[in-house]
């Protein structure tokens, strides 16, 4: 790659209205420009539907937009998220996997609404159909708030919709190895997302599962993330060095749905632009940073 700056900050984990964010892809890119980011990755959950608009906005506004996706995988009954960066959105194998994930979401969401009704918290299906985006648990959580079953979406998620809670429906999903293969086949690099959230009640298990997943063909990990403490940052850096992995990072921006801000998280997040350059090099990408 030529003429890229390693200076400045980037955000390599952000969501749009294509999944569960509140900004359109174009609005997200415009915010990245306004924020002064050197690059932003669009990494919607199990969909690439926002990439065409986002990449076009990047060309128009002079922002380096990295095509990405956040895939949900399963390992030892825990959800492991993998961020694919520098992917080719039209790759047939990737498209096939995403179609499978969409069908699985339909199955789970139908069962989830049945379970909520059984628990005495009926939510009409038409209330949780996002406009154009992919239905996620946050849409259901917001419906629970509207019906008075919880005070906030966060409370709804924590009380009912996460593993071990009354309305949780077990997921059927690929393992990290399969997702890594698909990301590689689509020309991308695969990074393990938010190590601290794999098992929020057991940090040691989070780290153990992270090690297992990383050993299944992944290229890197998120060494900077909105909720990381200094201790988690140090653990992530150490793990990357030990296993010879690339480092990535991002805010997990969702717009108005979360308090964290693009590029800075809760205020202290800083992902170096050089990391994006190294990831691009590993993927063989030829994009230039603005």
Short mmCIF file of C-alpha atoms in Angstrom, two decimals:
data_model
loop_
_atom_site.label_atom_id
_atom_site.label_comp_id
_atom_site.label_asym_id
_atom_site.label_seq_id
_atom_site.Cartn_x
_atom_site.Cartn_y
_atom_site.Cartn_z
CA UNK A 1 0.00 0.00 0.00
CA UNK A 2 1.18 3.50 -0.74
CA UNK A 3 0.70 6.95 0.73
CA UNK A 4 -1.34 5.90 3.73
CA UNK A 5 -0.98 7.77 6.97
CA UNK A 6 -0.63 5.87 10.20
CA UNK A 7 -1.71 8.92 12.16
CA UNK A 8 -5.09 9.58 13.72
CA UNK A 9 -7.86 7.35 15.04
CA UNK A 10 -10.16 4.83 13.38
CA UNK A 11 -13.30 2.96 14.40
CA UNK A 12 -13.41 -0.61 13.11
CA UNK A 13 -16.71 -1.69 14.71
CA UNK A 14 -19.89 0.28 13.99
CA UNK A 15 -23.53 -0.50 13.15
CA UNK A 16 -26.17 1.12 10.97
CA UNK A 17 -29.89 0.80 10.30
CA UNK A 18 -29.06 -2.27 8.20
CA UNK A 19 -28.98 -4.14 11.53
CA UNK A 20 -29.57 -2.50 14.92
CA UNK A 21 -28.01 0.96 14.62
CA UNK A 22 -30.05 4.16 14.39
CA UNK A 23 -27.99 5.97 11.71
CA UNK A 24 -28.17 5.09 8.04
CA UNK A 25 -24.87 4.04 6.44
CA UNK A 26 -24.54 7.48 4.85
CA UNK A 27 -25.21 9.22 8.17
CA UNK A 28 -22.60 7.04 9.86
CA UNK A 29 -19.98 7.95 7.25
CA UNK A 30 -20.86 11.64 7.55
CA UNK A 31 -20.44 11.40 11.34
CA UNK A 32 -17.06 9.71 10.88
CA UNK A 33 -15.97 12.63 8.71
CA UNK A 34 -17.32 15.16 11.22
CA UNK A 35 -15.57 13.32 14.05
CA UNK A 36 -12.27 13.41 12.20
CA UNK A 37 -11.76 9.65 11.96
CA UNK A 38 -9.16 8.39 9.51
CA UNK A 39 -11.38 5.39 8.71
CA UNK A 40 -14.62 3.74 9.76
CA UNK A 41 -15.73 0.13 9.27
CA UNK A 42 -19.38 -0.73 8.76
CA UNK A 43 -19.86 -4.04 10.58
CA UNK A 44 -23.57 -4.78 10.81
CA UNK A 45 -24.80 -7.98 12.44
CA UNK A 46 -25.02 -10.86 9.96
CA UNK A 47 -25.72 -8.58 6.99
CA UNK A 48 -23.87 -6.57 4.36
CA UNK A 49 -26.97 -4.70 3.19
CA UNK A 50 -25.62 -1.33 4.31
CA UNK A 51 -22.26 -1.54 2.55
CA UNK A 52 -23.24 -0.30 -0.90
CA UNK A 53 -24.66 2.94 0.52
CA UNK A 54 -21.80 3.32 2.97
CA UNK A 55 -19.05 2.78 0.42
CA UNK A 56 -20.70 5.23 -1.98
CA UNK A 57 -20.93 7.82 0.80
CA UNK A 58 -17.26 7.28 1.57
CA UNK A 59 -16.30 7.97 -2.03
CA UNK A 60 -18.42 11.10 -2.09
CA UNK A 61 -17.33 12.47 1.29
CA UNK A 62 -13.68 11.46 1.12
CA UNK A 63 -13.84 8.98 4.03
CA UNK A 64 -12.03 5.62 4.04
CA UNK A 65 -14.94 3.21 4.57
CA UNK A 66 -13.94 -0.38 5.32
CA UNK A 67 -16.48 -3.02 4.26
CA UNK A 68 -17.16 -5.36 7.14
CA UNK A 69 -19.63 -7.60 8.92
CA UNK A 70 -20.10 -8.92 12.46
CA UNK A 71 -20.89 -12.64 12.48
CA UNK A 72 -22.44 -14.54 15.38
CA UNK A 73 -20.86 -17.91 16.12
CA UNK A 74 -21.27 -20.51 18.83
CA UNK A 75 -18.66 -22.14 21.04
CA UNK A 76 -19.47 -24.18 24.17
CA UNK A 77 -22.98 -22.69 24.27
CA UNK A 78 -21.58 -19.18 24.29
CA UNK A 79 -22.01 -16.57 21.61
CA UNK A 80 -18.72 -15.55 20.02
CA UNK A 81 -18.77 -12.55 17.68
CA UNK A 82 -16.28 -12.25 14.84
CA UNK A 83 -15.75 -9.04 12.90
CA UNK A 84 -14.78 -9.52 9.26
CA UNK A 85 -12.96 -6.54 7.71
CA UNK A 86 -12.09 -5.76 4.08
CA UNK A 87 -14.58 -8.32 2.83
CA UNK A 88 -16.05 -8.56 -0.66
CA UNK A 89 -19.78 -8.11 0.02
CA UNK A 90 -20.81 -10.01 -3.12
CA UNK A 91 -18.85 -13.17 -2.31
CA UNK A 92 -21.21 -16.14 -2.92
CA UNK A 93 -20.16 -18.17 0.14
CA UNK A 94 -20.53 -15.11 2.38
CA UNK A 95 -23.95 -14.36 0.92
CA UNK A 96 -25.00 -17.98 1.49
CA UNK A 97 -23.91 -17.87 5.14
CA UNK A 98 -25.73 -14.58 5.70
CA UNK A 99 -28.91 -16.03 4.18
CA UNK A 100 -28.65 -18.94 6.62
CA UNK A 101 -28.15 -16.54 9.51
CA UNK A 102 -31.20 -14.51 8.45
CA UNK A 103 -33.36 -17.64 8.40
CA UNK A 104 -32.03 -18.65 11.82
CA UNK A 105 -32.95 -15.23 13.19
CA UNK A 106 -36.50 -15.68 11.90
CA UNK A 107 -36.73 -19.05 13.66
CA UNK A 108 -35.39 -17.74 16.96
CA UNK A 109 -37.44 -14.58 16.95
CA UNK A 110 -40.65 -16.52 16.39
CA UNK A 111 -39.80 -18.79 19.32
CA UNK A 112 -38.78 -15.78 21.40
CA UNK A 113 -42.16 -14.08 20.95
CA UNK A 114 -43.89 -17.36 21.86
CA UNK A 115 -41.76 -17.64 25.00
CA UNK A 116 -42.52 -14.05 26.03
CA UNK A 117 -46.25 -14.70 25.63
CA UNK A 118 -45.93 -17.80 27.81
CA UNK A 119 -44.22 -15.64 30.43
CA UNK A 120 -47.16 -13.24 30.42
CA UNK A 121 -45.44 -10.59 28.31
CA UNK A 122 -47.09 -10.77 24.87
CA UNK A 123 -45.57 -8.58 22.17
CA UNK A 124 -47.28 -8.35 18.75
CA UNK A 125 -44.93 -9.49 15.97
CA UNK A 126 -45.67 -6.39 13.90
CA UNK A 127 -44.14 -4.23 16.65
CA UNK A 128 -40.69 -5.76 16.30
CA UNK A 129 -40.25 -5.57 12.55
CA UNK A 130 -37.52 -3.01 11.89
CA UNK A 131 -37.85 -0.77 8.84
CA UNK A 132 -35.51 -2.36 6.34
CA UNK A 133 -33.03 -3.65 8.90
CA UNK A 134 -32.35 -7.03 10.46
CA UNK A 135 -34.42 -7.92 13.51
CA UNK A 136 -32.28 -8.22 16.64
CA UNK A 137 -32.87 -8.62 20.35
CA UNK A 138 -32.66 -4.87 20.91
CA UNK A 139 -35.83 -4.41 18.85
CA UNK A 140 -37.61 -6.91 21.12
CA UNK A 141 -36.17 -5.24 24.22
CA UNK A 142 -37.51 -1.87 23.09
CA UNK A 143 -40.96 -3.42 22.58
CA UNK A 144 -40.87 -4.83 26.11
CA UNK A 145 -40.20 -1.31 27.41
CA UNK A 146 -43.12 0.12 25.43
CA UNK A 147 -45.41 -2.45 27.05
CA UNK A 148 -44.14 -1.67 30.52
CA UNK A 149 -42.36 -4.98 31.11
CA UNK A 150 -39.03 -3.23 31.74
CA UNK A 151 -37.82 0.29 32.44
CA UNK A 152 -35.12 0.30 29.77
CA UNK A 153 -33.91 -1.87 26.88
CA UNK A 154 -30.82 -2.69 28.92
CA UNK A 155 -32.98 -3.97 31.77
CA UNK A 156 -35.10 -6.00 29.34
CA UNK A 157 -32.01 -7.62 27.87
CA UNK A 158 -30.45 -8.39 31.24
CA UNK A 159 -33.66 -9.73 32.83
CA UNK A 160 -35.09 -11.74 29.95
CA UNK A 161 -33.09 -11.95 26.73
CA UNK A 162 -29.54 -13.07 27.47
CA UNK A 163 -28.25 -16.63 28.08
CA UNK A 164 -29.65 -18.12 31.27
CA UNK A 165 -32.62 -15.74 31.47
CA UNK A 166 -36.29 -16.79 31.08
CA UNK A 167 -36.84 -15.79 27.44
CA UNK A 168 -33.46 -16.84 26.06
CA UNK A 169 -33.67 -19.10 23.02
CA UNK A 170 -30.56 -21.16 22.29
CA UNK A 171 -28.92 -20.26 19.01
CA UNK A 172 -27.94 -22.58 16.20
CA UNK A 173 -24.90 -21.12 14.56
CA UNK A 174 -21.60 -21.87 12.87
CA UNK A 175 -18.42 -22.22 14.88
CA UNK A 176 -15.61 -19.63 14.67
CA UNK A 177 -13.61 -21.80 12.29
CA UNK A 178 -16.38 -21.83 9.68
CA UNK A 179 -16.89 -18.07 9.90
CA UNK A 180 -13.15 -17.46 9.62
CA UNK A 181 -13.05 -19.61 6.47
CA UNK A 182 -15.93 -17.67 4.91
CA UNK A 183 -14.37 -14.31 5.77
CA UNK A 184 -11.05 -15.39 4.28
CA UNK A 185 -12.81 -16.65 1.18
CA UNK A 186 -14.40 -13.21 0.84
CA UNK A 187 -10.95 -11.60 0.93
CA UNK A 188 -11.20 -10.36 4.50
CA UNK A 189 -9.49 -10.69 7.85
CA UNK A 190 -11.28 -12.14 10.89
CA UNK A 191 -11.00 -10.51 14.32
CA UNK A 192 -12.50 -11.76 17.58
CA UNK A 193 -14.81 -9.11 19.02
CA UNK A 194 -15.14 -7.78 22.58
CA UNK A 195 -13.30 -10.43 24.60
CA UNK A 196 -14.77 -9.16 27.87
CA UNK A 197 -18.36 -9.86 26.79
CA UNK A 198 -18.07 -13.57 25.96
CA UNK A 199 -18.99 -14.45 29.54
CA UNK A 200 -19.54 -11.25 31.50
CA UNK A 201 -19.94 -13.12 34.79
CA UNK A 202 -16.74 -15.16 34.42
CA UNK A 203 -13.75 -13.24 33.01
CA UNK A 204 -11.51 -16.30 33.16
CA UNK A 205 -13.93 -18.27 31.01
CA UNK A 206 -14.15 -15.34 28.60
CA UNK A 207 -10.39 -15.45 28.18
CA UNK A 208 -10.31 -19.25 27.85
CA UNK A 209 -13.00 -19.25 25.16
CA UNK A 210 -11.25 -16.37 23.41
CA UNK A 211 -8.06 -18.43 23.22
CA UNK A 212 -9.97 -21.38 21.76
CA UNK A 213 -11.71 -19.24 19.17
CA UNK A 214 -8.54 -17.43 18.18
CA UNK A 215 -6.86 -20.76 17.58
CA UNK A 216 -9.52 -21.69 15.02
CA UNK A 217 -8.07 -19.67 12.16
CA UNK A 218 -8.70 -16.09 13.22
CA UNK A 219 -6.29 -13.32 12.25
CA UNK A 220 -6.71 -10.89 15.10
CA UNK A 221 -8.69 -9.60 18.03
CA UNK A 222 -10.21 -6.41 19.31
CA UNK A 223 -7.50 -5.04 21.56
CA UNK A 224 -9.44 -1.81 22.14
CA UNK A 225 -13.16 -1.76 22.85
CA UNK A 226 -15.66 0.55 24.53
CA UNK A 227 -16.08 -1.48 27.73
CA UNK A 228 -12.48 -2.60 28.21
CA UNK A 229 -10.80 -1.70 31.47
CA UNK A 230 -7.05 -1.04 31.44
CA UNK A 231 -6.66 -4.64 32.62
CA UNK A 232 -8.59 -6.00 29.63
CA UNK A 233 -6.57 -3.85 27.26
CA UNK A 234 -3.37 -5.25 28.72
CA UNK A 235 -4.73 -8.82 28.46
CA UNK A 236 -5.73 -8.27 24.84
CA UNK A 237 -2.35 -6.79 23.92
CA UNK A 238 -0.58 -9.67 25.63
CA UNK A 239 -2.76 -12.26 23.91
CA UNK A 240 -2.15 -10.69 20.51
CA UNK A 241 1.60 -10.70 21.07
CA UNK A 242 1.63 -14.26 22.41
CA UNK A 243 -0.38 -15.68 19.51
CA UNK A 244 1.08 -13.47 16.77
CA UNK A 245 -2.25 -11.80 16.00
CA UNK A 246 -3.22 -8.48 14.48
CA UNK A 247 -5.01 -5.92 16.61
CA UNK A 248 -8.29 -4.24 15.83
CA UNK A 249 -10.75 -2.21 17.84
CA UNK A 250 -13.83 -0.07 17.82
CA UNK A 251 -16.67 1.55 19.69
CA UNK A 252 -19.47 -0.89 18.73
CA UNK A 253 -21.40 2.26 17.86
CA UNK A 254 -25.18 1.87 17.54
CA UNK A 255 -26.24 5.50 17.37
CA UNK A 256 -28.96 6.54 19.82
CA UNK A 257 -29.37 2.99 21.14
CA UNK A 258 -26.16 3.15 23.17
CA UNK A 259 -24.37 5.92 25.05
CA UNK A 260 -20.97 5.15 23.51
CA UNK A 261 -19.81 7.52 20.80
CA UNK A 262 -18.27 6.81 17.42
CA UNK A 263 -14.49 6.73 17.64
CA UNK A 264 -14.25 7.39 21.38
CA UNK A 265 -16.67 4.98 23.06
CA UNK A 266 -17.32 6.35 26.53
CA UNK A 267 -14.56 8.89 26.07
CA UNK A 268 -11.30 6.99 26.44
CA UNK A 269 -11.27 4.78 23.37
CA UNK A 270 -8.48 5.34 20.85
CA UNK A 271 -7.83 2.87 18.03
CA UNK A 272 -4.66 3.81 16.09
CA UNK A 273 -4.98 4.30 12.34
CA UNK A 274 -1.89 2.14 11.90
CA UNK A 275 -3.87 -0.89 12.99
CA UNK A 276 -6.27 -0.39 10.06
CA UNK A 277 -3.30 -0.12 7.69
CA UNK A 278 -1.85 -3.40 9.00
CA UNK A 279 -5.21 -5.16 8.74
CA UNK A 280 -5.63 -3.86 5.20
CA UNK A 281 -2.20 -5.18 4.32
CA UNK A 282 -3.06 -8.60 5.70
CA UNK A 283 -6.22 -8.64 3.61
CA UNK A 284 -4.40 -7.46 0.50
CA UNK A 285 -6.66 -4.41 0.36
CA UNK A 286 -5.61 -1.49 -1.78
CA UNK A 287 -7.75 1.22 -0.24
CA UNK A 288 -6.08 4.49 0.64
CA UNK A 289 -6.73 6.38 3.81
CA UNK A 290 -7.92 9.91 3.35
#
